[in-house]
GROMACS .gro file of C-alpha atoms in nm:
model
  251
    1MET     CA    1  11.012  10.830  11.503
    2THR     CA    2  10.868  10.504  11.572
    3SER     CA    3  11.028  10.156  11.532
    4VAL     CA    4  10.943  10.010  11.205
    5GLN     CA    5  10.873   9.652  11.088
    6GLY     CA    6  10.908   9.565  10.745
    7THR     CA    7  10.741   9.286  10.544
    8ALA     CA    8  10.729   9.128  10.183
    9VAL     CA    9  10.303   9.077  10.117
   10ASP     CA   10  10.162   8.988   9.814
   11VAL     CA   11   9.855   9.130   9.672
   12PRO     CA   12   9.636   8.930   9.466
   13THR     CA   13   9.458   9.128   9.152
   14GLU     CA   14   9.224   9.037   8.880
   15ASP     CA   15   9.563   8.909   8.692
   16GLY     CA   16   9.757   8.774   8.885
   17VAL     CA   17   9.929   8.828   9.222
   18ALA     CA   18  10.124   9.134   9.215
   19ASP     CA   19  10.398   9.125   9.499
   20ALA     CA   20  10.468   9.468   9.754
   21TYR     CA   21  10.628   9.557  10.011
   22LEU     CA   22  10.483   9.633  10.344
   23ALA     CA   23  10.597   9.912  10.644
   24HIS     CA   24  10.451  10.004  10.927
   25PRO     CA   25  10.516  10.092  11.324
   26GLY     CA   26  10.623   9.804  11.468
   27ASP     CA   27  10.429   9.780  11.783
   28GLY     CA   28  10.134   9.614  11.513
   29ALA     CA   29   9.861   9.905  11.623
   30PRO     CA   30   9.656   9.931  11.304
   31ARG     CA   31   9.763  10.392  11.202
   32PRO     CA   32   9.609  10.545  10.898
   33GLY     CA   33   9.755  10.391  10.478
   34VAL     CA   34   9.985  10.505  10.285
   35LEU     CA   35   9.971  10.359   9.938
   36LEU     CA   36  10.296  10.436   9.830
   37TYR     CA   37  10.315  10.426   9.423
   38GLN     CA   38  10.646  10.351   9.260
   39ASP     CA   39  10.899  10.557   8.960
   40ALA     CA   40  11.006  10.378   8.662
   41PHE     CA   41  11.254  10.203   8.856
   42GLY     CA   42  11.102  10.003   9.036
   43LEU     CA   43  11.040   9.866   9.390
   44ARG     CA   44  11.383   9.851   9.531
   45PRO     CA   45  11.627   9.958   9.835
   46HIS     CA   46  11.516  10.290   9.805
   47LEU     CA   47  11.127  10.267   9.807
   48ARG     CA   48  11.141  10.024  10.100
   49ALA     CA   49  11.326  10.295  10.308
   50MET     CA   50  11.103  10.571  10.209
   51ALA     CA   51  10.807  10.337  10.289
   52ASP     CA   52  10.981  10.287  10.633
   53ARG     CA   53  11.007  10.612  10.689
   54LEU     CA   54  10.687  10.692  10.663
   55ALA     CA   55  10.560  10.445  10.847
   56GLY     CA   56  10.816  10.593  11.134
   57ALA     CA   57  10.651  10.877  11.117
   58GLY     CA   58  10.303  10.653  11.165
   59TYR     CA   59  10.117  10.479  10.844
   60THR     CA   60  10.147  10.184  10.783
   61VAL     CA   61  10.267  10.165  10.379
   62LEU     CA   62  10.219   9.922  10.090
   63VAL     CA   63  10.460   9.942   9.801
   64PRO     CA   64  10.351   9.686   9.510
   65ASN     CA   65  10.551   9.618   9.201
   66LEU     CA   66  10.327   9.765   8.973
   67PHE     CA   67  10.541   9.582   8.719
   68TYR     CA   68  10.394   9.217   8.824
   69ARG     CA   69  10.283   9.117   8.521
   70HIS     CA   70  10.593   9.047   8.384
   71GLY     CA   71  10.788   8.961   8.655
   72ARG     CA   72  10.903   8.993   9.040
   73ALA     CA   73  11.066   9.297   9.139
   74PRO     CA   74  11.297   9.379   9.043
   75VAL     CA   75  11.196   9.330   8.677
   76VAL     CA   76  11.531   9.490   8.544
   77GLU     CA   77  11.804   9.447   8.650
   78LEU     CA   78  11.962   9.779   8.863
   79PRO     CA   79  12.293   9.874   8.964
   80GLU     CA   80  12.339   9.970   9.327
   81PHE     CA   81  12.306  10.416   9.203
   82ILE     CA   82  12.099  10.443   8.878
   83ASP     CA   83  12.233  10.748   8.616
   84PRO     CA   84  12.010  10.649   8.316
   85SER     CA   85  12.281  10.904   8.136
   86ALA     CA   86  12.584  10.622   8.168
   87ARG     CA   87  12.338  10.277   8.144
   88PRO     CA   88  12.090  10.373   7.854
   89GLU     CA   89  12.027   9.996   7.839
   90ILE     CA   90  11.732  10.059   8.174
   91PHE     CA   91  11.554  10.294   8.015
   92ALA     CA   92  11.504  10.082   7.673
   93SER     CA   93  11.464   9.857   7.873
   94LEU     CA   94  11.130   9.958   8.130
   95ARG     CA   95  10.998  10.187   7.864
   96PRO     CA   96  10.849   9.903   7.707
   97ILE     CA   97  10.692   9.776   8.036
   98MET     CA   98  10.606  10.134   8.176
   99GLN     CA   99  10.388  10.179   7.858
  100SER     CA  100  10.203   9.820   7.872
  101LEU     CA  101  10.065   9.934   8.186
  102THR     CA  102   9.722  10.143   8.082
  103ASN     CA  103   9.475  10.382   8.243
  104ASP     CA  104   9.222  10.079   8.279
  105LEU     CA  105   9.525   9.830   8.404
  106ALA     CA  106   9.619   9.974   8.696
  107MET     CA  107   9.338  10.119   8.845
  108ARG     CA  108   9.149   9.761   8.804
  109ASP     CA  109   9.541   9.708   9.004
  110ALA     CA  110   9.455  10.015   9.245
  111ASP     CA  111   9.107   9.863   9.327
  112ALA     CA  112   9.343   9.541   9.433
  113TYR     CA  113   9.565   9.754   9.601
  114LEU     CA  114   9.344   9.936   9.867
  115ARG     CA  115   9.098   9.680   9.923
  116TRP     CA  116   9.367   9.579  10.013
  117LEU     CA  117   9.473   9.808  10.260
  118ALA     CA  118   9.116   9.795  10.410
  119GLU     CA  119   9.081   9.440  10.498
  120ASN     CA  120   9.465   9.459  10.648
  121PRO     CA  121   9.389   9.487  11.041
  122LEU     CA  122   9.715   9.660  11.085
  123VAL     CA  123   9.540   9.931  10.899
  124THR     CA  124   9.309  10.154  11.040
  125GLY     CA  125   8.937  10.184  10.869
  126GLY     CA  126   8.819  10.411  10.640
  127PRO     CA  127   8.944  10.598  10.348
  128VAL     CA  128   9.376  10.618  10.284
  129ALA     CA  129   9.656  10.859  10.104
  130VAL     CA  130   9.852  10.810   9.807
  131THR     CA  131  10.183  10.886   9.705
  132GLY     CA  132  10.362  10.880   9.374
  133TYR     CA  133  10.665  10.936   9.210
  134CYS     CA  134  10.731  11.009   8.848
  135MET     CA  135  10.493  10.785   8.674
  136GLY     CA  136  10.397  10.699   9.079
  137ALA     CA  137  10.233  11.054   9.059
  138ARG     CA  138  10.003  11.030   8.763
  139LEU     CA  139   9.878  10.704   8.933
  140SER     CA  140   9.769  10.898   9.211
  141LEU     CA  141   9.605  11.166   9.076
  142LEU     CA  142   9.481  10.866   8.880
  143THR     CA  143   9.348  10.703   9.180
  144ALA     CA  144   9.176  11.004   9.397
  145GLY     CA  145   8.908  11.013   9.095
  146THR     CA  146   8.852  10.685   9.044
  147HIS     CA  147   8.757  10.565   9.388
  148PRO     CA  148   8.762  10.880   9.539
  149ASP     CA  149   8.580  10.717   9.803
  150ARG     CA  150   8.928  10.557   9.942
  151VAL     CA  151   9.136  10.829   9.898
  152ALA     CA  152   9.115  11.085  10.193
  153ALA     CA  153   9.501  11.219   9.996
  154ALA     CA  154   9.662  11.211   9.740
  155ALA     CA  155   9.999  11.411   9.705
  156GLY     CA  156  10.212  11.344   9.292
  157PHE     CA  157  10.648  11.464   9.267
  158HIS     CA  158  10.822  11.480   8.968
  159GLY     CA  159  10.564  11.385   8.789
  160GLY     CA  160  10.491  11.414   8.412
  161ARG     CA  161  10.207  11.373   8.193
  162LEU     CA  162   9.990  11.548   8.429
  163ALA     CA  163   9.782  11.714   8.216
  164THR     CA  164   9.804  11.643   7.839
  165ASP     CA  165   9.558  11.670   7.532
  166THR     CA  166   9.550  11.347   7.511
  167PRO     CA  167   9.181  11.258   7.570
  168ASP     CA  168   9.303  10.961   7.871
  169SER     CA  169   9.460  11.214   8.059
  170PRO     CA  170   9.539  11.233   8.468
  171HIS     CA  171   9.349  11.583   8.504
  172LEU     CA  172   9.069  11.490   8.394
  173VAL     CA  173   8.978  11.300   8.665
  174ALA     CA  174   8.938  11.636   8.816
  175GLY     CA  175   8.563  11.663   8.920
  176ARG     CA  176   8.579  11.288   9.096
  177VAL     CA  177   8.855  11.411   9.286
  178THR     CA  178   8.683  11.445   9.721
  179ALA     CA  179   9.022  11.453   9.831
  180GLU     CA  180   9.333  11.711   9.899
  181LEU     CA  181   9.580  11.666   9.673
  182TYR     CA  182   9.935  11.837   9.675
  183PHE     CA  183  10.163  11.788   9.437
  184GLY     CA  184  10.557  11.933   9.418
  185HIS     CA  185  10.659  11.931   9.035
  186ALA     CA  186  10.972  11.975   8.921
  187ASP     CA  187  11.197  12.267   8.788
  188ASP     CA  188  11.257  12.244   8.412
  189ASP     CA  189  11.062  11.903   8.349
  190PRO     CA  190  10.940  11.812   7.992
  191SER     CA  191  10.727  11.583   8.111
  192LEU     CA  192  10.542  11.842   8.264
  193PRO     CA  193  10.630  12.161   8.088
  194PRO     CA  194  10.483  12.481   8.214
  195GLU     CA  195  10.165  12.466   8.004
  196GLN     CA  196  10.079  12.175   8.221
  197MET     CA  197  10.118  12.265   8.505
  198GLU     CA  198   9.844  12.560   8.412
  199ARG     CA  199   9.655  12.310   8.300
  200LEU     CA  200   9.703  12.157   8.568
  201ASP     CA  201   9.580  12.331   8.865
  202ALA     CA  202   9.373  12.498   8.619
  203ALA     CA  203   9.117  12.157   8.611
  204LEU     CA  204   9.188  12.094   9.018
  205THR     CA  205   9.053  12.467   9.089
  206GLU     CA  206   8.740  12.504   8.859
  207ALA     CA  207   8.635  12.152   9.053
  208GLY     CA  208   8.646  12.296   9.336
  209VAL     CA  209   8.960  12.011   9.421
  210ARG     CA  210   9.146  12.099   9.776
  211HIS     CA  211   9.478  12.110   9.626
  212HIS     CA  212   9.833  12.328   9.617
  213CYS     CA  213  10.029  12.304   9.307
  214GLU     CA  214  10.400  12.459   9.315
  215VAL     CA  215  10.769  12.392   9.115
  216TYR     CA  216  11.068  12.312   9.371
  217PRO     CA  217  11.334  12.507   9.186
  218GLY     CA  218  11.667  12.345   9.140
  219ALA     CA  219  11.509  12.056   9.212
  220HIS     CA  220  11.478  11.836   8.812
  221HIS     CA  221  11.369  11.543   8.703
  222GLY     CA  222  11.345  11.225   8.953
  223PHE     CA  223  11.446  11.458   9.271
  224THR     CA  224  11.353  11.269   9.614
  225GLN     CA  225  11.532  10.882   9.470
  226ALA     CA  226  11.831  10.894   9.655
  227ASP     CA  227  11.975  10.618   9.447
  228THR     CA  228  11.948  10.795   9.101
  229ALA     CA  229  12.180  11.043   8.903
  230ALA     CA  230  11.846  11.302   8.979
  231TYR     CA  231  11.864  11.352   9.373
  232HIS     CA  232  11.840  11.718   9.541
  233GLU     CA  233  11.855  11.671   9.835
  234GLU     CA  234  11.626  12.002   9.951
  235GLY     CA  235  11.430  11.884   9.695
  236ALA     CA  236  11.377  11.570   9.847
  237GLU     CA  237  11.376  11.720  10.269
  238ARG     CA  238  11.128  11.947  10.115
  239HIS     CA  239  10.922  11.710  10.021
  240TRP     CA  240  10.895  11.523  10.269
  241THR     CA  241  10.760  11.765  10.470
  242ALA     CA  242  10.477  11.891  10.267
  243LEU     CA  243  10.450  11.580  10.248
  244LEU     CA  244  10.313  11.476  10.609
  245ASP     CA  245  10.151  11.799  10.659
  246LEU     CA  246   9.943  11.649  10.450
  247LEU     CA  247   9.876  11.325  10.624
  248LYS     CA  248   9.870  11.594  10.930
  249ARG     CA  249   9.612  11.713  10.787
  250THR     CA  250   9.386  11.396  10.653
  251PHE     CA  251   9.473  11.167  10.956
   0.00000   0.00000   0.00000
């Protein structure tokens, strides 16, 4: 691990300016870029800490506020420890904001985030990697399929609705993916039942995508997020091993 520098940055998009967090090794040398997609709770201290850990492993990491159209982060006031069962009003506030981020808007934003990374002197040339959590796992897959020339690897953890029977399901981009993919599924996740796991794996296999999908036993939806009631330490550490292995194979 190396020393890390973290900075608040603004990323211009077609629809405004997304506030974001940028973490990179403190020596200022260019490193491979990683786009980190948030979970539903958004850009907050825990996600900055995750970006710092990735940066300490030798990467330049951008974490945008995906909900920037609704204001700068935190878009919804959050407690230091998030327990949705004790604070149901949190999800009540977040749900319409999440639903407003359509695939088209998210991929328009992805173009801006990827372009910003490509133009940043702290990022080496060439494609970047993407990792995402909960809703971010869906966006990670969509980004790999929408911008295949700019994504070398993509990962998603405890993602939901990755392979639905709707016409906008993320798994339908499989035929356009050229990156290597990794998905760490939550155990007994209502947002990603076994039939969706099977549908995702089948679509990626049929498309010839290099990928690996696995279920983390005992780790439920949100298991990587240490500031939430869903945190599962064993699953979170396993996720770090899988993610860093993917990045080492990529860069």
